[in-house]
Structures are given as structure tokens and as C-alpha cells.
Short mmCIF file of C-alpha atoms in Angstrom, two decimals:
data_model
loop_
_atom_site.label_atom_id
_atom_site.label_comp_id
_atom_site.label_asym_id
_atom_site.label_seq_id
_atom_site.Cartn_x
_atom_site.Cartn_y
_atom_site.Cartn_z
CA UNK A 27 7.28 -20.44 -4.26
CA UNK A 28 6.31 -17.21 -2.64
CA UNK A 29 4.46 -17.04 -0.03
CA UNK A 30 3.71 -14.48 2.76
CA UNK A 31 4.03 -16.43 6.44
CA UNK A 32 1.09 -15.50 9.06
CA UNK A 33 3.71 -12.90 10.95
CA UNK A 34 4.68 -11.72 7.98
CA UNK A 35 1.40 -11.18 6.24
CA UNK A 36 0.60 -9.50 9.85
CA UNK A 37 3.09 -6.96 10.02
CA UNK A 38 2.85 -5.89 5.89
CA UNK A 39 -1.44 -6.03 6.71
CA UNK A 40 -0.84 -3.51 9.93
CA UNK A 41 1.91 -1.16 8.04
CA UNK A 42 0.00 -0.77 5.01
CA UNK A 43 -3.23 -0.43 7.10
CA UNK A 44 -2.19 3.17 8.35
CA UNK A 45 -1.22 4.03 5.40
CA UNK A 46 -4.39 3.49 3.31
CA UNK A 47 -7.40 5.85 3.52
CA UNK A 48 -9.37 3.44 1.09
CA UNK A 49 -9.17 -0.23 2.08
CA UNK A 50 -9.91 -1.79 5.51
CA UNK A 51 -7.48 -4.13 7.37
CA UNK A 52 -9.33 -7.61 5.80
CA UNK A 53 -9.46 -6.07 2.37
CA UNK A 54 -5.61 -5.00 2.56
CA UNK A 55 -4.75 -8.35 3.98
CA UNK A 56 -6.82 -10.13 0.51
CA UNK A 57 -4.94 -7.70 -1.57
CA UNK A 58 -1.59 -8.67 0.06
CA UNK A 59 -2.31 -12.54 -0.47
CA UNK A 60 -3.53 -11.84 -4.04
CA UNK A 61 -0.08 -10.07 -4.68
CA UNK A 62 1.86 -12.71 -3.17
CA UNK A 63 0.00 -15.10 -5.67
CA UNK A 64 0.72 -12.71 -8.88
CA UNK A 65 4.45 -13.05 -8.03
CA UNK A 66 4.43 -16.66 -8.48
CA UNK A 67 3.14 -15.73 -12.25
CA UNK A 68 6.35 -13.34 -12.33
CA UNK A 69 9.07 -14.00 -14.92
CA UNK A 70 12.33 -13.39 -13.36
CA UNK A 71 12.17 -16.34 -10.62
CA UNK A 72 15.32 -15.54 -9.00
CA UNK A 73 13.90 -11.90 -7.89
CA UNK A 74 11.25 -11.37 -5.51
CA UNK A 75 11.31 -7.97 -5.71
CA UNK A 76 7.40 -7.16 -7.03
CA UNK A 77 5.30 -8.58 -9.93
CA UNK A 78 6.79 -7.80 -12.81
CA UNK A 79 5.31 -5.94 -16.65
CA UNK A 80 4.11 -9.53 -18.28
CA UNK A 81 1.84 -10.53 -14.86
CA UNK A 82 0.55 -7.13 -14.01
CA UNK A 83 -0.53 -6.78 -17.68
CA UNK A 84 -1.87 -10.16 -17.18
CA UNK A 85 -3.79 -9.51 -14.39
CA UNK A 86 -5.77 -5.96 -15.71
CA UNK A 87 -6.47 -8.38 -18.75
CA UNK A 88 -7.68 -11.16 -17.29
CA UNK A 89 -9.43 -9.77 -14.00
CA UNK A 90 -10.39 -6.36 -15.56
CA UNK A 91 -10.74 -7.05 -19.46
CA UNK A 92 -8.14 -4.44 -20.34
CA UNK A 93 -6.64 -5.37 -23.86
CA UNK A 94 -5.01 -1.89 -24.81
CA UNK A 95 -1.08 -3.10 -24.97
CA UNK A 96 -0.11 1.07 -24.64
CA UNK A 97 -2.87 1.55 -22.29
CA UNK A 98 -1.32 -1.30 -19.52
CA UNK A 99 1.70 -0.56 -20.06
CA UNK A 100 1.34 3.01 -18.42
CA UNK A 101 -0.54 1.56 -15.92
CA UNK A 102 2.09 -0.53 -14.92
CA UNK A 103 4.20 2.89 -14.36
CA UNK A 104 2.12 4.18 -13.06
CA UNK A 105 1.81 1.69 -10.08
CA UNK A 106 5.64 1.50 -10.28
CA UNK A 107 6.39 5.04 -8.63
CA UNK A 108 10.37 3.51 -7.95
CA UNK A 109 10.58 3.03 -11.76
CA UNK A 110 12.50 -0.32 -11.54
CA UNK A 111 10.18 -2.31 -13.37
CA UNK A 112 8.63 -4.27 -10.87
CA UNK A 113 5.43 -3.42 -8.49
CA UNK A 114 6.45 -4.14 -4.98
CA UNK A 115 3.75 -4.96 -2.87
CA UNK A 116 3.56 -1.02 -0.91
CA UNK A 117 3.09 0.32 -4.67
CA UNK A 118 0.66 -2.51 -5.15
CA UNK A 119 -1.70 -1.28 -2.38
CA UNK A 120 -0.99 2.08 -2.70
CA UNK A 121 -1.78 1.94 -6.48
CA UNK A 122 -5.08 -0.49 -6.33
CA UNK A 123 -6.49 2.42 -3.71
CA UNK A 124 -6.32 4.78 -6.34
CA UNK A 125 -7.54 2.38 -8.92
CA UNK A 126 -9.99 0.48 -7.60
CA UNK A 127 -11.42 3.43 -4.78
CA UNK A 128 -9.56 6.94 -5.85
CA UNK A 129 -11.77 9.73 -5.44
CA UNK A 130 -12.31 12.45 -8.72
CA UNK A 131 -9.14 14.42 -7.45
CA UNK A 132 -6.75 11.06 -7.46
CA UNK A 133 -8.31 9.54 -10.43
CA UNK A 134 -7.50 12.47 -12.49
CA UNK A 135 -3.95 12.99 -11.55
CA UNK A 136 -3.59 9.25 -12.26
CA UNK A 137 -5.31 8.95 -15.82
CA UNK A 138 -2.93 11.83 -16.35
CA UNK A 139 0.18 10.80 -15.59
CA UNK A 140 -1.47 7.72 -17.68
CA UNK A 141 -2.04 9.51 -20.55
CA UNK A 142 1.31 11.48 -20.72
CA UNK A 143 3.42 9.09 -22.32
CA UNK A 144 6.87 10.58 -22.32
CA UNK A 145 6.33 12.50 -18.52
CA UNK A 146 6.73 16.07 -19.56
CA UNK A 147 3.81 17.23 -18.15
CA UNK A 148 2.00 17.68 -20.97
CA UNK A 149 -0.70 15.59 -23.24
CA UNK A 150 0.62 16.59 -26.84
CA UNK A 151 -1.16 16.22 -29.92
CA UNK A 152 0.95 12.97 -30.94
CA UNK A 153 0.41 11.44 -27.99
CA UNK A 154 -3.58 11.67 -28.30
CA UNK A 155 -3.07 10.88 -32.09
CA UNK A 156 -1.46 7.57 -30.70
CA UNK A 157 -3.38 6.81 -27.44
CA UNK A 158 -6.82 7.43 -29.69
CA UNK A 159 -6.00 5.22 -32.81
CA UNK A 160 -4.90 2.42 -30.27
CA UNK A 161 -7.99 2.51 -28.49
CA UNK A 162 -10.34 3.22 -31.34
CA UNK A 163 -12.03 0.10 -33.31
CA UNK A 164 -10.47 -0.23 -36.63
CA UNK A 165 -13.12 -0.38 -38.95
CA UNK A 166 -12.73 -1.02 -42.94
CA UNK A 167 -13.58 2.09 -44.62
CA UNK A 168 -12.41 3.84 -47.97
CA UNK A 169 -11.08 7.18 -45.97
CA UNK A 170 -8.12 7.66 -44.41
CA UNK A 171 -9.01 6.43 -40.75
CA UNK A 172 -5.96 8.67 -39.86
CA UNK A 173 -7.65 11.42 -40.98
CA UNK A 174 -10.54 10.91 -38.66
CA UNK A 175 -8.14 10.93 -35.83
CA UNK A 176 -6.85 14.29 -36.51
CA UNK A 177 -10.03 15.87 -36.62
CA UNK A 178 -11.09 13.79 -33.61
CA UNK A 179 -7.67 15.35 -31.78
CA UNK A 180 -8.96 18.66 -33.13
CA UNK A 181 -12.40 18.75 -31.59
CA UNK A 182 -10.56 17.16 -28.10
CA UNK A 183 -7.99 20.29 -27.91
CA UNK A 184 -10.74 22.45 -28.97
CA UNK A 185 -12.73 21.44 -25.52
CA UNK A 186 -10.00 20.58 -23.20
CA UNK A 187 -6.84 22.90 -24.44
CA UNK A 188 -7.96 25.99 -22.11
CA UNK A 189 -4.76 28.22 -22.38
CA UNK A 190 -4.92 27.22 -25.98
CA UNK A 191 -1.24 26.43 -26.12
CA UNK A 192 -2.01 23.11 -28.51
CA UNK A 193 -1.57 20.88 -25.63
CA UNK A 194 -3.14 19.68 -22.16
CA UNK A 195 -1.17 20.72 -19.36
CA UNK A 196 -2.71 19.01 -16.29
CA UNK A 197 -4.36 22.14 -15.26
CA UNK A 198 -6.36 22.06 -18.53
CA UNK A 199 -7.15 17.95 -18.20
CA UNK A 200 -8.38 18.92 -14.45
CA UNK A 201 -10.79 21.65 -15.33
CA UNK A 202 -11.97 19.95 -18.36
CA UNK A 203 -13.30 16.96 -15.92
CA UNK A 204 -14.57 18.95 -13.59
CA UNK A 205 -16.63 20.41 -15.94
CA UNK A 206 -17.19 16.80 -17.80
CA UNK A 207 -16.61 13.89 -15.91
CA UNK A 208 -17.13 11.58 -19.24
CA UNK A 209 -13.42 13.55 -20.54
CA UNK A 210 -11.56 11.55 -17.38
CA UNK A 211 -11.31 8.77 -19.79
CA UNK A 212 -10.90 10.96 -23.35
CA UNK A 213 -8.06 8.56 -24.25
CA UNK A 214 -8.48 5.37 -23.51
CA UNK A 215 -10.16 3.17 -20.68
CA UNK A 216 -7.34 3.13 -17.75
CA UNK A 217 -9.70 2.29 -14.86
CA UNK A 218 -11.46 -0.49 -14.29
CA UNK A 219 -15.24 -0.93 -15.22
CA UNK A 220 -17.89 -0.33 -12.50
CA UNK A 221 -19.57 -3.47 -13.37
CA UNK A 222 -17.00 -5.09 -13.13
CA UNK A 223 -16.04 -3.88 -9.46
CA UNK A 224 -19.21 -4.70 -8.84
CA UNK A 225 -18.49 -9.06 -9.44
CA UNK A 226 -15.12 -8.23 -7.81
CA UNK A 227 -16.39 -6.76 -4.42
CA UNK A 228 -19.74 -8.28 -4.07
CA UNK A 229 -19.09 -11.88 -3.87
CA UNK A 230 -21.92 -14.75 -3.12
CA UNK A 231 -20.50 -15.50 -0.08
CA UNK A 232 -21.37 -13.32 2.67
CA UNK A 233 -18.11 -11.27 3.21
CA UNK A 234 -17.26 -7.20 4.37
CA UNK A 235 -18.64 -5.01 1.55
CA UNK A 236 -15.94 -3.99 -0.85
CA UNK A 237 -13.86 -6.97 -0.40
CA UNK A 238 -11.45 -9.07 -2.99
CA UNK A 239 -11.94 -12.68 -2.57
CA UNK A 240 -8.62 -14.45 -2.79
CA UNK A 241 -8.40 -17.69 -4.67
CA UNK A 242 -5.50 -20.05 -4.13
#
């Protein structure tokens, strides 16, 4: 079983403290326990490396209602800067402080490097073609819903695709949500809903503002 000791919680609770612009020490110290209790959920039993795809993607399901398979899978990479398919608990904090509290300027370089699937730098048209039929409700009618996408892609580049190149380059993606905040989340919902954050981080019980109640 994996558990972080009282010294040990300690020390990870005042390293990551200095690090993080976004969480206090008591918040930190619930995220730490909550990762410690997402481990025990991880696969791979013999490795207690991080939480691993199957019980991160279980947790933005079950604690943030994320059901986009493509969408929580780039999630996942993105928390895992180290790329060796687990989240250890430094990109854990590092990653919720961007998820949960980013400001404009670190959400958008996240939902980016979200949305760019293969890590060129680029959003191409496939890669909305894909993200936005994933995301989109499939509903029965007698057109080509494919069809819909395209033009749906179309009138996307045609707003966001600045240097008209027939892709988003992050510069493009940046300047189109300055201008339109709505577009951070074009291709799919990658961050989690403000209501809710709201359940999350403003328990019954009277506890600091902001906080993530740990349940054992």
C-alpha cells in the first residue's frame, strides 16, 4: 500500500510549496495525500513511480466528468512532462496548478500542447477534423455528419488561422483567445468545469478557501 509517512509528506509539502505560485501549503499537502491515494488505484503494483494512464483517466472522469477517451489521454501528457508514462507526484502538482488555477497565459499554452496531437507545433486540419468529431454529439441524420465537420474546420481556420498557412501555429491559437476567450476550448473540453471547482473547493465543512478535501 502506498502511503506518504508524516516526514515524508512534510518534506514533499515544503519542496513543492516553493515551487507553486497557485496552491498554499494545506492545499499542496491535500493534493499530495490525494495522489498518494490515486497510486493505490495504479496498475503496475510493483512500480511506485507515479499514477499511471488507466487511474489518471479515471480520476478526470470520475472527479471532473471528462468522458472524451482522445481528450484524457493528452491530458495525461500533458501532466507527464518526463514522458514515461506515469505522473509522478512533482508533475502532479505542477500540472493540477495549471489545471485547476492557471491563469489565461498558462491555460492556453496547455490546451495547446493539448490539442496538438502529434507535437509539431502545429494544430493541423486532421487533427481538428479528429479532436471535433470526438467531441461532437453524434446525432442520426441523413447527411454526411463528416461533411459538417469539414465545414465546421473551415469556419475554425477561417477565424483562428491568422498567417493563413492552413494551420494554427500557437501564435495564431494565442491571439485568437485573446481576442475570444470562448476559442480556448475550440476543440474539446480539456479543463475542468467551473461548477464543478466550485463543489471541489468549497466544501460544507469550514476549511481554507480553495481547498481539496481528501477522502480516505
Amino acid at each position: 500500500m502506498y502511503t506518504a509517512n508524516r516526514k515524508r509528506l512534510q518534506k514533499l509539502t515544503d519542496c513543492t510549496s516553493k515551487a507553486s505560485k497557485h496552491f498554499n501549503r494545506y492545499e499542496i499537502e491535500c493534493l499530495i495525500k490525494l495522489f498518494y491515494t490515486l497510486l493505490e488505484e495504479t496498475a503496475e503494483k510493483q512500480s511506485s513511480i507515479g499514477i499511471d494512464r488507466n487511474a489518471f483517466r479515471n480520476f478526470l472522469h470520475t472527479t471532473f466528468g471528462m468522458t472524451d477517451d482522445m481528450i484524457m489521454d493528452r491530458v495525461f501528457r500533458a501532466f507527464d512532462k518526463d514522458n514515461d508514462g506515469f505522473v509522478n507526484v512533482t508533475e502532479w502538482i505542477s500540472g493540477l496548478c495549471i489545471f485547476l488555477r492557471g491563469n489565461l497565459e498558462e491555460r492556453t499554452k496547455y490546451c495547446f500542447e493539448v490539442y496538438d496531437l502529434n507535437g509539431d507545433g502545429f494544430i493541423s486540419r486532421e487533427e481538428m477534423f479528429h479532436m471535433l468529431k470526438n467531441s461532437l454529439l453524434k446525432q442520426p441524420s441523413e447527411e454526411d455528419p463528416d461533411e459538417g465537420i469539414k465545414d465546421l474546420v473551415d469556419i475554425t481556420l477561417k477565424k483562428m488561422d491568422h498567417d493563413h498557412d492552413g494551420k494554427l501555429s500557437f501564435a495564431d491559437y494565442e491571439t485568437s483567445v485573446k481576442e475570444e476567450a470562448l476559442l480556448l476550448e475550440a476543440f474539446g473540453p480539456c479543463l475542468p468545469d467551473t461548477k464543478l471547482l466550485k463543489k471541489l473547493f468549497n466544501p460544507k465543512k469550514k476549511v481554507p478557501k480553495g481547498t481539496m478535501r481528501h477522502h480516505s
